[in-house]
mmCIF file with all atom_site columns, C-alpha atoms in Angstrom:
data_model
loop_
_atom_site.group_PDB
_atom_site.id
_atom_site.type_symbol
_atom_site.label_atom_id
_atom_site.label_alt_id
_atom_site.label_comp_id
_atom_site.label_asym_id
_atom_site.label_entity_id
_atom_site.label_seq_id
_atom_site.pdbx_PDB_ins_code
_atom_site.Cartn_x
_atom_site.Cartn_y
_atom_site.Cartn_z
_atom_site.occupancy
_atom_site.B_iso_or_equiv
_atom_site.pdbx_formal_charge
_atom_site.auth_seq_id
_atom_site.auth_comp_id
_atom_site.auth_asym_id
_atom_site.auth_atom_id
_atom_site.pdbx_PDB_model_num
ATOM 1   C CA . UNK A 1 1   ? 0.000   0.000   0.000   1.00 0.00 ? 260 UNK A CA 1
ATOM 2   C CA . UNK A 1 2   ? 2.918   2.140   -0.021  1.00 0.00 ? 261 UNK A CA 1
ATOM 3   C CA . UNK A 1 3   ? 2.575   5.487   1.549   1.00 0.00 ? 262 UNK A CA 1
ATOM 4   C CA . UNK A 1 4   ? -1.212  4.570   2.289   1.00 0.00 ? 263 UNK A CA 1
ATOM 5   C CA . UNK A 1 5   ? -2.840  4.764   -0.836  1.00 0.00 ? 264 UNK A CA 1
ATOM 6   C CA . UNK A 1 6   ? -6.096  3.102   -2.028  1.00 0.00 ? 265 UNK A CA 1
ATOM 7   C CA . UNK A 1 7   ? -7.053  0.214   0.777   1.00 0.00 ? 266 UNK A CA 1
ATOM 8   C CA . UNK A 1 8   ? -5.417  1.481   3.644   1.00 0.00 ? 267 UNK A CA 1
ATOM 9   C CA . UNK A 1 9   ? -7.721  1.692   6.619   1.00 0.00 ? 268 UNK A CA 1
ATOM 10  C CA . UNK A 1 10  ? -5.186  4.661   8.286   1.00 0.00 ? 269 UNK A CA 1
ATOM 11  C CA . UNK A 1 11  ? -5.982  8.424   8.516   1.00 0.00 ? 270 UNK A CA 1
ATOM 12  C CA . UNK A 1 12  ? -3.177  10.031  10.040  1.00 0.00 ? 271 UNK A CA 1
ATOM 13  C CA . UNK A 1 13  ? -0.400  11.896  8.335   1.00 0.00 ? 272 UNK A CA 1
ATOM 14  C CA . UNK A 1 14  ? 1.554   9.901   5.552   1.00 0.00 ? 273 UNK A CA 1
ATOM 15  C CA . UNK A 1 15  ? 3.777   6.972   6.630   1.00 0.00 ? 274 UNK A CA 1
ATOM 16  C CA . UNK A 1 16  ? 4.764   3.770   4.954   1.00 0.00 ? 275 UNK A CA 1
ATOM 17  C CA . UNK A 1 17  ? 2.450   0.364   5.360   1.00 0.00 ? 276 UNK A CA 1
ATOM 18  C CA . UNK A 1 18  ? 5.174   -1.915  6.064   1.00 0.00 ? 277 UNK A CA 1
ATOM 19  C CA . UNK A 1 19  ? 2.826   -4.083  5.255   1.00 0.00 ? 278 UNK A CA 1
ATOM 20  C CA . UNK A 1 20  ? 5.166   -7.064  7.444   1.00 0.00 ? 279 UNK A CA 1
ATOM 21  C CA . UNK A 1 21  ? 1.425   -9.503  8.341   1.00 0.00 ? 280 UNK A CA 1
ATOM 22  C CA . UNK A 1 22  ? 0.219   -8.457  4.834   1.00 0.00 ? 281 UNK A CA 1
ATOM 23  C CA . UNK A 1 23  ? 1.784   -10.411 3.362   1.00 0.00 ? 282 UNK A CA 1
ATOM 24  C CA . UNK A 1 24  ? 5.562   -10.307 3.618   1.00 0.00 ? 283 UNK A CA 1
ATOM 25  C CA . UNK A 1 25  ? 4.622   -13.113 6.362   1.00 0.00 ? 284 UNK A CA 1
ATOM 26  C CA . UNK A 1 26  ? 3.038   -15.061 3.428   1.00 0.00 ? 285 UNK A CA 1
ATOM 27  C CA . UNK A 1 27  ? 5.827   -13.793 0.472   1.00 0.00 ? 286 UNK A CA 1
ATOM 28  C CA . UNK A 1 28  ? 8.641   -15.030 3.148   1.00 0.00 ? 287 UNK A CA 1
ATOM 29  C CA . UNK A 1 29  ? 6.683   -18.431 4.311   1.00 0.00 ? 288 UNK A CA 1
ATOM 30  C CA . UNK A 1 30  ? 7.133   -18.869 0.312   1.00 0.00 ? 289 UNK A CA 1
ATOM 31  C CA . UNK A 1 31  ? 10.376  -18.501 0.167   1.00 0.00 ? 290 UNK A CA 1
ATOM 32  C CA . UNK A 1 32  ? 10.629  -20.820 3.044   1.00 0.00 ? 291 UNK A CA 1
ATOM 33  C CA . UNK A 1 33  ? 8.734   -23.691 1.630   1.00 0.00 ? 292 UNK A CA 1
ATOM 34  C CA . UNK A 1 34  ? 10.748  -23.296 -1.727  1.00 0.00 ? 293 UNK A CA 1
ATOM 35  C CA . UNK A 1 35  ? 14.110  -23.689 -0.211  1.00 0.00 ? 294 UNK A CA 1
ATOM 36  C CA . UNK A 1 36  ? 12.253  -26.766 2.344   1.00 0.00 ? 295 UNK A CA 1
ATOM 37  C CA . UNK A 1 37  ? 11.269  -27.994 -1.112  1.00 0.00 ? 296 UNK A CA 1
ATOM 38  C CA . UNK A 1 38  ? 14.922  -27.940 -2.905  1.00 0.00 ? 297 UNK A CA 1
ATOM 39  C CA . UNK A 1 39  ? 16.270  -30.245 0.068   1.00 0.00 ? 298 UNK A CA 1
ATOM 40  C CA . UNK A 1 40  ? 13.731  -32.427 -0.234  1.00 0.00 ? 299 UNK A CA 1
ATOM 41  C CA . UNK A 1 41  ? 13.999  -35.496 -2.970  1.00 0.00 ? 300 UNK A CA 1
ATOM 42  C CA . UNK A 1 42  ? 10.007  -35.390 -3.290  1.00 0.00 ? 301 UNK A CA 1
ATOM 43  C CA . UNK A 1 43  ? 8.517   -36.894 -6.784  1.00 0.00 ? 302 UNK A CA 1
ATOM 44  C CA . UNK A 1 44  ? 6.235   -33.835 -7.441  1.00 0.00 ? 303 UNK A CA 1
ATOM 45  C CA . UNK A 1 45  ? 6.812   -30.940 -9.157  1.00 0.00 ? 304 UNK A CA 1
ATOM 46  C CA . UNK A 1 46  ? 5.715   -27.290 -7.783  1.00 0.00 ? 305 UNK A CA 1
ATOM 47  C CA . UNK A 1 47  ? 5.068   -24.403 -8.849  1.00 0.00 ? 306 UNK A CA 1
ATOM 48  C CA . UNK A 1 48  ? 6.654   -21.623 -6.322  1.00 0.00 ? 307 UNK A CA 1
ATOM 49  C CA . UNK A 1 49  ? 4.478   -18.005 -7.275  1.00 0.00 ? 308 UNK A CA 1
ATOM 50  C CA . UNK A 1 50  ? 3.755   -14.707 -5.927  1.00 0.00 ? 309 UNK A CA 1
ATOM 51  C CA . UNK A 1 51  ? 0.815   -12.719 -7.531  1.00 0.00 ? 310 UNK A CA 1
ATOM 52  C CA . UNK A 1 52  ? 0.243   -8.872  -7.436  1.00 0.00 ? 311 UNK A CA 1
ATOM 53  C CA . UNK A 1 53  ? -2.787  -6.959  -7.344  1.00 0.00 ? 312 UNK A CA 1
ATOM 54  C CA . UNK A 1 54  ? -4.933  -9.128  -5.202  1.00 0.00 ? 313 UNK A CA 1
ATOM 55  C CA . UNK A 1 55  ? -6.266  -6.325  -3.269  1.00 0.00 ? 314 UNK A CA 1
ATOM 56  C CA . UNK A 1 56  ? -7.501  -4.768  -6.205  1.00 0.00 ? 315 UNK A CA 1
ATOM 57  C CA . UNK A 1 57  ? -9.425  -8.244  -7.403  1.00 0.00 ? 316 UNK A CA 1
ATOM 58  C CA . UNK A 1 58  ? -7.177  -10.749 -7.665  1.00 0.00 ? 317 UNK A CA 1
ATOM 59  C CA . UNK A 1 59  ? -5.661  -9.329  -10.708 1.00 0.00 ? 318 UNK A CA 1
ATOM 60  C CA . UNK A 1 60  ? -2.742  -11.385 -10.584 1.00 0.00 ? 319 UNK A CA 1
ATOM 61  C CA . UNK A 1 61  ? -3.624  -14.954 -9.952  1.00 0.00 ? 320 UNK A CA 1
ATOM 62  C CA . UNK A 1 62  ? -6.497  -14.201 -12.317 1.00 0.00 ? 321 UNK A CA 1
ATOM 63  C CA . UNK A 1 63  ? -4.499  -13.057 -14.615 1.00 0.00 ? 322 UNK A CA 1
ATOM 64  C CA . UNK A 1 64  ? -2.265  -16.209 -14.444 1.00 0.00 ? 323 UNK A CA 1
ATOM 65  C CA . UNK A 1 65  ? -4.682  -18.312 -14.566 1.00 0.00 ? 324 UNK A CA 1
ATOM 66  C CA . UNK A 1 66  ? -5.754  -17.083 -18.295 1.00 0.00 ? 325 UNK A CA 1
ATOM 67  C CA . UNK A 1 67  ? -2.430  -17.429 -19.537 1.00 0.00 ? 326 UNK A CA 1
ATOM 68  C CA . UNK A 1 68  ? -0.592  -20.236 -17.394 1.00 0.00 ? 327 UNK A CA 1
ATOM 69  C CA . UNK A 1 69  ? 2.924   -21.294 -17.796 1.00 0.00 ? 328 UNK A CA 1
ATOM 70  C CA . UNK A 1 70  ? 1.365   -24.729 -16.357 1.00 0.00 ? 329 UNK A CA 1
ATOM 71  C CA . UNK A 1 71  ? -2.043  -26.667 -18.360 1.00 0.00 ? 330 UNK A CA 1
ATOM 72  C CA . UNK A 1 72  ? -4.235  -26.110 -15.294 1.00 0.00 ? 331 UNK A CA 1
ATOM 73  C CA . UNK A 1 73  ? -5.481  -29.584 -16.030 1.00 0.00 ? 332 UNK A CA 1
ATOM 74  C CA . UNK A 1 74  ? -2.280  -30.909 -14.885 1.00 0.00 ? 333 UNK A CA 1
ATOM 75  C CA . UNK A 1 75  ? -2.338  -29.101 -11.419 1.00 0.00 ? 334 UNK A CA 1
ATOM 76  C CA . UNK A 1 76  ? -3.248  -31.104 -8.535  1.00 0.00 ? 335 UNK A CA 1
ATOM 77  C CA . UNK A 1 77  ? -4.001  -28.424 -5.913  1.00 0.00 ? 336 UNK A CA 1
ATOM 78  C CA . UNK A 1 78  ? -2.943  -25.102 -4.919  1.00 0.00 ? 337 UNK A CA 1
ATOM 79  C CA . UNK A 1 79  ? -2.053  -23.604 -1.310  1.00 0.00 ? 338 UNK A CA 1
ATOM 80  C CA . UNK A 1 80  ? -2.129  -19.727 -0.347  1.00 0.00 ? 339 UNK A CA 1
ATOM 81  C CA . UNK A 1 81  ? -0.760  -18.276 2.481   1.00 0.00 ? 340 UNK A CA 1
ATOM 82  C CA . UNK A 1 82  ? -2.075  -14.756 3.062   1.00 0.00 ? 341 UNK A CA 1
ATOM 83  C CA . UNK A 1 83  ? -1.099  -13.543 6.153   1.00 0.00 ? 342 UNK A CA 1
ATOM 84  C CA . UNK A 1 84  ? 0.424   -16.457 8.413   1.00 0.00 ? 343 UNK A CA 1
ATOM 85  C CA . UNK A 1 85  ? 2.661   -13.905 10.680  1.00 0.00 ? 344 UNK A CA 1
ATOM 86  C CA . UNK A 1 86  ? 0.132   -12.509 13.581  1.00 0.00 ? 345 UNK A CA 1
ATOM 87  C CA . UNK A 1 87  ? -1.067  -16.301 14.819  1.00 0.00 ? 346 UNK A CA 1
ATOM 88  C CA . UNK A 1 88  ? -2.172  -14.777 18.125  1.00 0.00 ? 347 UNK A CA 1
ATOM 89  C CA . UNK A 1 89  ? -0.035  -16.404 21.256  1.00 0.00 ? 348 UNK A CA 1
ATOM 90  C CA . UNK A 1 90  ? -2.884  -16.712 24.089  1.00 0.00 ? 349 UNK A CA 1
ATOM 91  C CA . UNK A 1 91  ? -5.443  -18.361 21.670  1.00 0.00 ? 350 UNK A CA 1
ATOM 92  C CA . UNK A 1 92  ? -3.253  -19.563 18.682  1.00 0.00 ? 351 UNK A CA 1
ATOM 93  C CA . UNK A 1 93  ? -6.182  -20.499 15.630  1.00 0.00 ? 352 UNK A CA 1
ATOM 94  C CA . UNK A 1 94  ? -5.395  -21.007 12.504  1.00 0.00 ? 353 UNK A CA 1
ATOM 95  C CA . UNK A 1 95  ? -7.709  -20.325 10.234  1.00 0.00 ? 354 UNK A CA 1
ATOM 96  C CA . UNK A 1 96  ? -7.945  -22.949 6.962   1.00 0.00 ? 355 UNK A CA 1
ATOM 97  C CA . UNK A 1 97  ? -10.534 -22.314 3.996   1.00 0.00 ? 356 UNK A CA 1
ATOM 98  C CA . UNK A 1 98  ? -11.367 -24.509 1.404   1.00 0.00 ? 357 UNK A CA 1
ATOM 99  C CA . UNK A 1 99  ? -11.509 -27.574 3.190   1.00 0.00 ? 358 UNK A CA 1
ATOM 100 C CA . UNK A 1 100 ? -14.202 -28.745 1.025   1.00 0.00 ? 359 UNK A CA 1
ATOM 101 C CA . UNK A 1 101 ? -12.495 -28.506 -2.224  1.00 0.00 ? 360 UNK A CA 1
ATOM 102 C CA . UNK A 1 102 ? -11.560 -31.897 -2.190  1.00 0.00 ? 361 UNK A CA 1
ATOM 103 C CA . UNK A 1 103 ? -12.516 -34.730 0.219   1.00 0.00 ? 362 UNK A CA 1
ATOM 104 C CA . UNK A 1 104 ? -8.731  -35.211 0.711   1.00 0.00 ? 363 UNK A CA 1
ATOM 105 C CA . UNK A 1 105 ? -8.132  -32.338 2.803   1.00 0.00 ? 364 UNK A CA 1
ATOM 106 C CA . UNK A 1 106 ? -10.288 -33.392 6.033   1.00 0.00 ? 365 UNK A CA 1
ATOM 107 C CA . UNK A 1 107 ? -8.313  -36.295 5.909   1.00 0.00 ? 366 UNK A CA 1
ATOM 108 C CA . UNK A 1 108 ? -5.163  -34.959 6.083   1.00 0.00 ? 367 UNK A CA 1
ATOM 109 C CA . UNK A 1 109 ? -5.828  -32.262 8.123   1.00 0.00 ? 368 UNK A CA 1
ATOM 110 C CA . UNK A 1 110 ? -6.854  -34.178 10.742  1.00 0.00 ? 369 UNK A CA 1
ATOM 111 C CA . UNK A 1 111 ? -3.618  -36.433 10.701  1.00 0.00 ? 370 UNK A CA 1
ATOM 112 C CA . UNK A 1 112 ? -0.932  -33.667 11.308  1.00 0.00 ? 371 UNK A CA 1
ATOM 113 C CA . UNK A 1 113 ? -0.374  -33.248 14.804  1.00 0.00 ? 372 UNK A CA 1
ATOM 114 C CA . UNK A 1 114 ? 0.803   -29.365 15.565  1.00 0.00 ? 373 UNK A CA 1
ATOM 115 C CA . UNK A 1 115 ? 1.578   -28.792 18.793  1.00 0.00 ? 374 UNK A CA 1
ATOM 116 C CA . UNK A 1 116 ? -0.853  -25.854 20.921  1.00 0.00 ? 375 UNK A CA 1
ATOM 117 C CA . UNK A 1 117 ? -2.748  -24.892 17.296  1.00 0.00 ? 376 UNK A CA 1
ATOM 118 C CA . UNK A 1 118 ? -6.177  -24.923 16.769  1.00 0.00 ? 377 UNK A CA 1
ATOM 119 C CA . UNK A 1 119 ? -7.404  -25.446 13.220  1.00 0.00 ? 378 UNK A CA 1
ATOM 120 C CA . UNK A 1 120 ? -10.712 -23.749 12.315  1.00 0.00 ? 379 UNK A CA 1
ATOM 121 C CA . UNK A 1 121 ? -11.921 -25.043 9.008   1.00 0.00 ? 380 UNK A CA 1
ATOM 122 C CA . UNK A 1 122 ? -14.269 -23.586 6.490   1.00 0.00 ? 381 UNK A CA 1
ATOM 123 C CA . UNK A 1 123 ? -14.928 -25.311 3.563   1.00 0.00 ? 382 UNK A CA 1
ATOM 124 C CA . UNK A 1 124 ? -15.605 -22.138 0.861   1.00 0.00 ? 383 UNK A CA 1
ATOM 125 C CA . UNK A 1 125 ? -12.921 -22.396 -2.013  1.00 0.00 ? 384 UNK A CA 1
ATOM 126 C CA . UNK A 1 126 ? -14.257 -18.689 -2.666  1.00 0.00 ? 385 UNK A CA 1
ATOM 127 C CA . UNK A 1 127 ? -12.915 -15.829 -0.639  1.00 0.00 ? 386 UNK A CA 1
ATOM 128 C CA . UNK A 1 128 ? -10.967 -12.684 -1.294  1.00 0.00 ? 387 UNK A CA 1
ATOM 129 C CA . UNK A 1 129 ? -7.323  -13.876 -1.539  1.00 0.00 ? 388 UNK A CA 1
ATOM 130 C CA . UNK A 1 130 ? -5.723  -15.210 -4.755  1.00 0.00 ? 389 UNK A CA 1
ATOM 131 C CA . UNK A 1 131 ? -6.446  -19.638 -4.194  1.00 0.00 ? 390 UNK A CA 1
ATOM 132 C CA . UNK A 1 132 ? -10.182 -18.163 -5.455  1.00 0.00 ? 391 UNK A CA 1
ATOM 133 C CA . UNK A 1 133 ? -9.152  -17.507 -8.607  1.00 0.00 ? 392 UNK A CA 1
ATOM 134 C CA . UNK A 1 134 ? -7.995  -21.550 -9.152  1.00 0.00 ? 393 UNK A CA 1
ATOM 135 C CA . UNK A 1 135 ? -10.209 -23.153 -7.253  1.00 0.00 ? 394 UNK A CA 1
ATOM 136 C CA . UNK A 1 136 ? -12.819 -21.468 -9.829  1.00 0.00 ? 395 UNK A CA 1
ATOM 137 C CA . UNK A 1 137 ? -10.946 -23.413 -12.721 1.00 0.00 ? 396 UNK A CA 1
ATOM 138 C CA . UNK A 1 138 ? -11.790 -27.004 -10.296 1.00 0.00 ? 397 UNK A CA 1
ATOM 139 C CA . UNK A 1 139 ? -8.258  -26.999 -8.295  1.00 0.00 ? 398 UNK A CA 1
ATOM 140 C CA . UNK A 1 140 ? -8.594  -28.118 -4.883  1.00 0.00 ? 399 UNK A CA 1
ATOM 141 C CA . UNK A 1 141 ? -7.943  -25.088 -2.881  1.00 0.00 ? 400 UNK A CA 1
ATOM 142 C CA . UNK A 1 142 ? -6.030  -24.490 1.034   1.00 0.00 ? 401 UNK A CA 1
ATOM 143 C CA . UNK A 1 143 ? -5.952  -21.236 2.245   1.00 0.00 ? 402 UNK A CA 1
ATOM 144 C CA . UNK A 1 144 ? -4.414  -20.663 5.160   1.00 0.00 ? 403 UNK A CA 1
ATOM 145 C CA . UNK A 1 145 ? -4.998  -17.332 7.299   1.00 0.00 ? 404 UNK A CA 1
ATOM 146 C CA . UNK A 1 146 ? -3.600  -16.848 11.081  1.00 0.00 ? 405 UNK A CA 1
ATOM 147 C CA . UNK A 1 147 ? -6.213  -13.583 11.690  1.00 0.00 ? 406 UNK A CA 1
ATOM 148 C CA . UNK A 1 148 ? -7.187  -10.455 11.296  1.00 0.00 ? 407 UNK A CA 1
ATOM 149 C CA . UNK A 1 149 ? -6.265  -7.793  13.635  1.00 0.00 ? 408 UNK A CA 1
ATOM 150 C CA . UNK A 1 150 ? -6.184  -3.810  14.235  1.00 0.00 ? 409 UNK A CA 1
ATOM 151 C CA . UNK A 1 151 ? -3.281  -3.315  12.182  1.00 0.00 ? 410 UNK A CA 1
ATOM 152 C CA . UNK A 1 152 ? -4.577  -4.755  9.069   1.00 0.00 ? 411 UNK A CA 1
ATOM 153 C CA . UNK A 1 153 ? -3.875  -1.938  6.155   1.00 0.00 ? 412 UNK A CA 1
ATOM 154 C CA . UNK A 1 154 ? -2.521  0.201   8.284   1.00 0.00 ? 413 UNK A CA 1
ATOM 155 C CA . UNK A 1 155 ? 1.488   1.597   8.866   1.00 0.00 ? 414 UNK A CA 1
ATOM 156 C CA . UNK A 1 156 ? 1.333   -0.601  12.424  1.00 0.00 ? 415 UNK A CA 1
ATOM 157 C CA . UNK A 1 157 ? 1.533   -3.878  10.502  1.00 0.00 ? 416 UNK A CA 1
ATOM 158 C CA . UNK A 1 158 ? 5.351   -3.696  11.063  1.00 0.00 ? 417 UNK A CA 1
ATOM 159 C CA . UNK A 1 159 ? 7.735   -6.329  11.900  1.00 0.00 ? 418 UNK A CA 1
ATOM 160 C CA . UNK A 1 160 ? 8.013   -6.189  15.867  1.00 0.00 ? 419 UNK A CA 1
ATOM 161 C CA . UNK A 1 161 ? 4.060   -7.700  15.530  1.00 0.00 ? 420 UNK A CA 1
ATOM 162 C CA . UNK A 1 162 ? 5.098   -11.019 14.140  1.00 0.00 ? 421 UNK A CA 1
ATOM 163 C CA . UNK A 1 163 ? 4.990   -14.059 15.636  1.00 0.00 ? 422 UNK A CA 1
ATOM 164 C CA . UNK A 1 164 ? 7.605   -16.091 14.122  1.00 0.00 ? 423 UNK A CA 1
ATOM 165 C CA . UNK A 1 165 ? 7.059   -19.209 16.268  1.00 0.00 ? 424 UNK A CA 1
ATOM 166 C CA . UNK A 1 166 ? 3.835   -19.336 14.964  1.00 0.00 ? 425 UNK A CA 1
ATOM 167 C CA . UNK A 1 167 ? 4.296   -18.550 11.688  1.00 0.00 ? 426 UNK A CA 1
ATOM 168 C CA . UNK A 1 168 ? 7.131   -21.665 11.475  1.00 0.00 ? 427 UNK A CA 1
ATOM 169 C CA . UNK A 1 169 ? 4.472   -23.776 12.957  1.00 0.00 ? 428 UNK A CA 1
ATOM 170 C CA . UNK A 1 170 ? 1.858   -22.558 10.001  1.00 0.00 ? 429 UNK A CA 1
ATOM 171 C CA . UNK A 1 171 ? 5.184   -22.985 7.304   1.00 0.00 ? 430 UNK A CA 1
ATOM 172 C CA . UNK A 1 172 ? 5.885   -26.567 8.624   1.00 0.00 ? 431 UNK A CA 1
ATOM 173 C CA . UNK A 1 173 ? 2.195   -27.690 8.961   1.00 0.00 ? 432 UNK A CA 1
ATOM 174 C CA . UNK A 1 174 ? 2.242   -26.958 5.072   1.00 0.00 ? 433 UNK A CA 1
ATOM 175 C CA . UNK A 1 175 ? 5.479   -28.603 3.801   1.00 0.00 ? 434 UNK A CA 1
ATOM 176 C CA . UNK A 1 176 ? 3.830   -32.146 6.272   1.00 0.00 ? 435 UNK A CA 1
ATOM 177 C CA . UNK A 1 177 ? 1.098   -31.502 3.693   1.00 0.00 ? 436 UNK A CA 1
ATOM 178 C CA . UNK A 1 178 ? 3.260   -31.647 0.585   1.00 0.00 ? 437 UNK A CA 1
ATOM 179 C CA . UNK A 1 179 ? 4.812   -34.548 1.504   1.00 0.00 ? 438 UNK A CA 1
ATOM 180 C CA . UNK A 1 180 ? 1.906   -36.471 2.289   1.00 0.00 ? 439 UNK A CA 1
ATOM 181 C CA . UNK A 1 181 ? 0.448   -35.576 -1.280  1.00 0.00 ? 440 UNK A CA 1
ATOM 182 C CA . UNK A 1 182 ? 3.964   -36.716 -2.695  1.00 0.00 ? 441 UNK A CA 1
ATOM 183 C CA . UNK A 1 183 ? 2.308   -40.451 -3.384  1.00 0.00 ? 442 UNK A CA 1
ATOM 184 C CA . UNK A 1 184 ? 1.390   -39.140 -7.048  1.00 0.00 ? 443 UNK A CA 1
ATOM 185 C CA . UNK A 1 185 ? -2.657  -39.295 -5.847  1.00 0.00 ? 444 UNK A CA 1
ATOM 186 C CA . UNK A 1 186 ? -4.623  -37.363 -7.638  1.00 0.00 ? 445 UNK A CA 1
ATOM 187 C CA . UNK A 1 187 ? -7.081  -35.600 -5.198  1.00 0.00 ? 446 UNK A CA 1
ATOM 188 C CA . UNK A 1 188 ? -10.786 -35.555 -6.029  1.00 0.00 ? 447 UNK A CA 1
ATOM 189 C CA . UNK A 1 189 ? -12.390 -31.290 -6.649  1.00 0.00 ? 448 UNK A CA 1
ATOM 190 C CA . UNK A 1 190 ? -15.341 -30.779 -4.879  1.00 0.00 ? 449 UNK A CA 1
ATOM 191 C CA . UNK A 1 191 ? -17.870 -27.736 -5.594  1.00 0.00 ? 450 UNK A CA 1
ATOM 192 C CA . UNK A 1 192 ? -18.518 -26.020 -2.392  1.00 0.00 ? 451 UNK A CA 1
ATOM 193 C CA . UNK A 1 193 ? -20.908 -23.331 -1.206  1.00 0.00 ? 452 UNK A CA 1
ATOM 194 C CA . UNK A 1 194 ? -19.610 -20.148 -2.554  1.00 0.00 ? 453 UNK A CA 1
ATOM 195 C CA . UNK A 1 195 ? -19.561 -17.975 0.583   1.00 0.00 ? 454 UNK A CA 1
ATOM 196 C CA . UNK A 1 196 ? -16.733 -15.915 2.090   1.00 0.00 ? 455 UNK A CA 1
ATOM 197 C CA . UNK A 1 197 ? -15.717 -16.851 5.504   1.00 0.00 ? 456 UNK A CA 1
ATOM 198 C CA . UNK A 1 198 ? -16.140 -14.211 7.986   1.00 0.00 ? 457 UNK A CA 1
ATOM 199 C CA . UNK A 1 199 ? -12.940 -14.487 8.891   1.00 0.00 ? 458 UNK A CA 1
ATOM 200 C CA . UNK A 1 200 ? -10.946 -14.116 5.684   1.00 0.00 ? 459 UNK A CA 1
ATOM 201 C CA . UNK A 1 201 ? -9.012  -10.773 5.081   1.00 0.00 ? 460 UNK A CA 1
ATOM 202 C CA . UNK A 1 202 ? -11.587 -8.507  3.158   1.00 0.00 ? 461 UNK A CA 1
ATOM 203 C CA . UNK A 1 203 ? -11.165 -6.255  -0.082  1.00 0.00 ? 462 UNK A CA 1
ATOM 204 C CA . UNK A 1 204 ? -11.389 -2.474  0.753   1.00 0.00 ? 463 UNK A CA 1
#
């Protein structure tokens, strides 16, 4: 949002959105997974990408997903992280959408054990972050969200608010994902009630 421009929820004098929840947390969790990925002698192959203008409609993963590099028929799922760095420490919930977009994700889900974190599930595969704009083409869709909070769009987002323990825990609760979905299996789509979750970061 740069200096605050269009989205930002501040009103005070002119001062840079930082931006460090939204979403350097999910940009660096990326980066993360991609070199957890390289050290890893998994059978898959992914597909490591960072869209831009998803506040202003998911301009970029739509975008990409009219012209991909990759036949969308040949994509198994897709996993967003959009914010993952503000997992609160007193009442740590992670927030998961699109559990419903295949009937391979309960399953999973409910095998990882993660330590102190509480998983709330919706099963939408529509919301405003960028897995939206694949799950519409029939990928199975995770999105995974540690919470809203005061700072959302606003210059107080900074780094000194992250919770990096909890943000690892998010990171490695995804990469026990990947390798579980390293068999070759081809997971099921499933349709699901097109509603946003209430919880879900929203558009401004």
């Amino acid at each position: 949002l740069g200096y605050g421009d269009e989205g930002s929820l501040y009103r005070g004098e002119k001062a840079i959105h930082n931006g460090a929840d939204d979403n350097a947390s999910g940009t660096s969790g990326l980066i993360e997974i991609a070199r957890y990925l390289k050290s890893q002698n998994l059978k898959s192959n992914y597909l490591i990408i960072a869209f831009s203008g998803e506040e202003k409609g998911l301009l970029g993963s739509n975008y990409y997903v009219k012209h991909p590099t990759v036949k969308l028929t040949d994509m198994n799922y897709m996993i967003n992280m959009d914010m993952i760095g503000r997992l609160k420490k007193e009442e740590p919930v992670l927030i998961i959408n699109g559990t419903g977009t295949s009937p391979k994700w309960k399953t999973i889900l409910d095998s990882l054990n993660i330590s102190g974190v509480k998983n709330k599930e919706t099963e939408s595969g529509v919301g405003p972050s960028d897995h939206t704009s694949f799950y519409l083409q029939n990928i199975p869709v995770l999105h995974f969200f540690s919470g809203t909070h005061p700072d959302y769009h606003k210059p107080s987002d900074d780094e000194a608010l992250i919770n990096y323990d909890g943000q690892l825990e998010i990171v490695r609760m995804i990469e026990k994902i990947l390798v579980k979905l390293d068999s070759g299996e081809r997971l099921a789509f499933s349709k699901t009630k097109d509603e946003n979750s209430d919880d879900a970061p929203k558009f401004k």
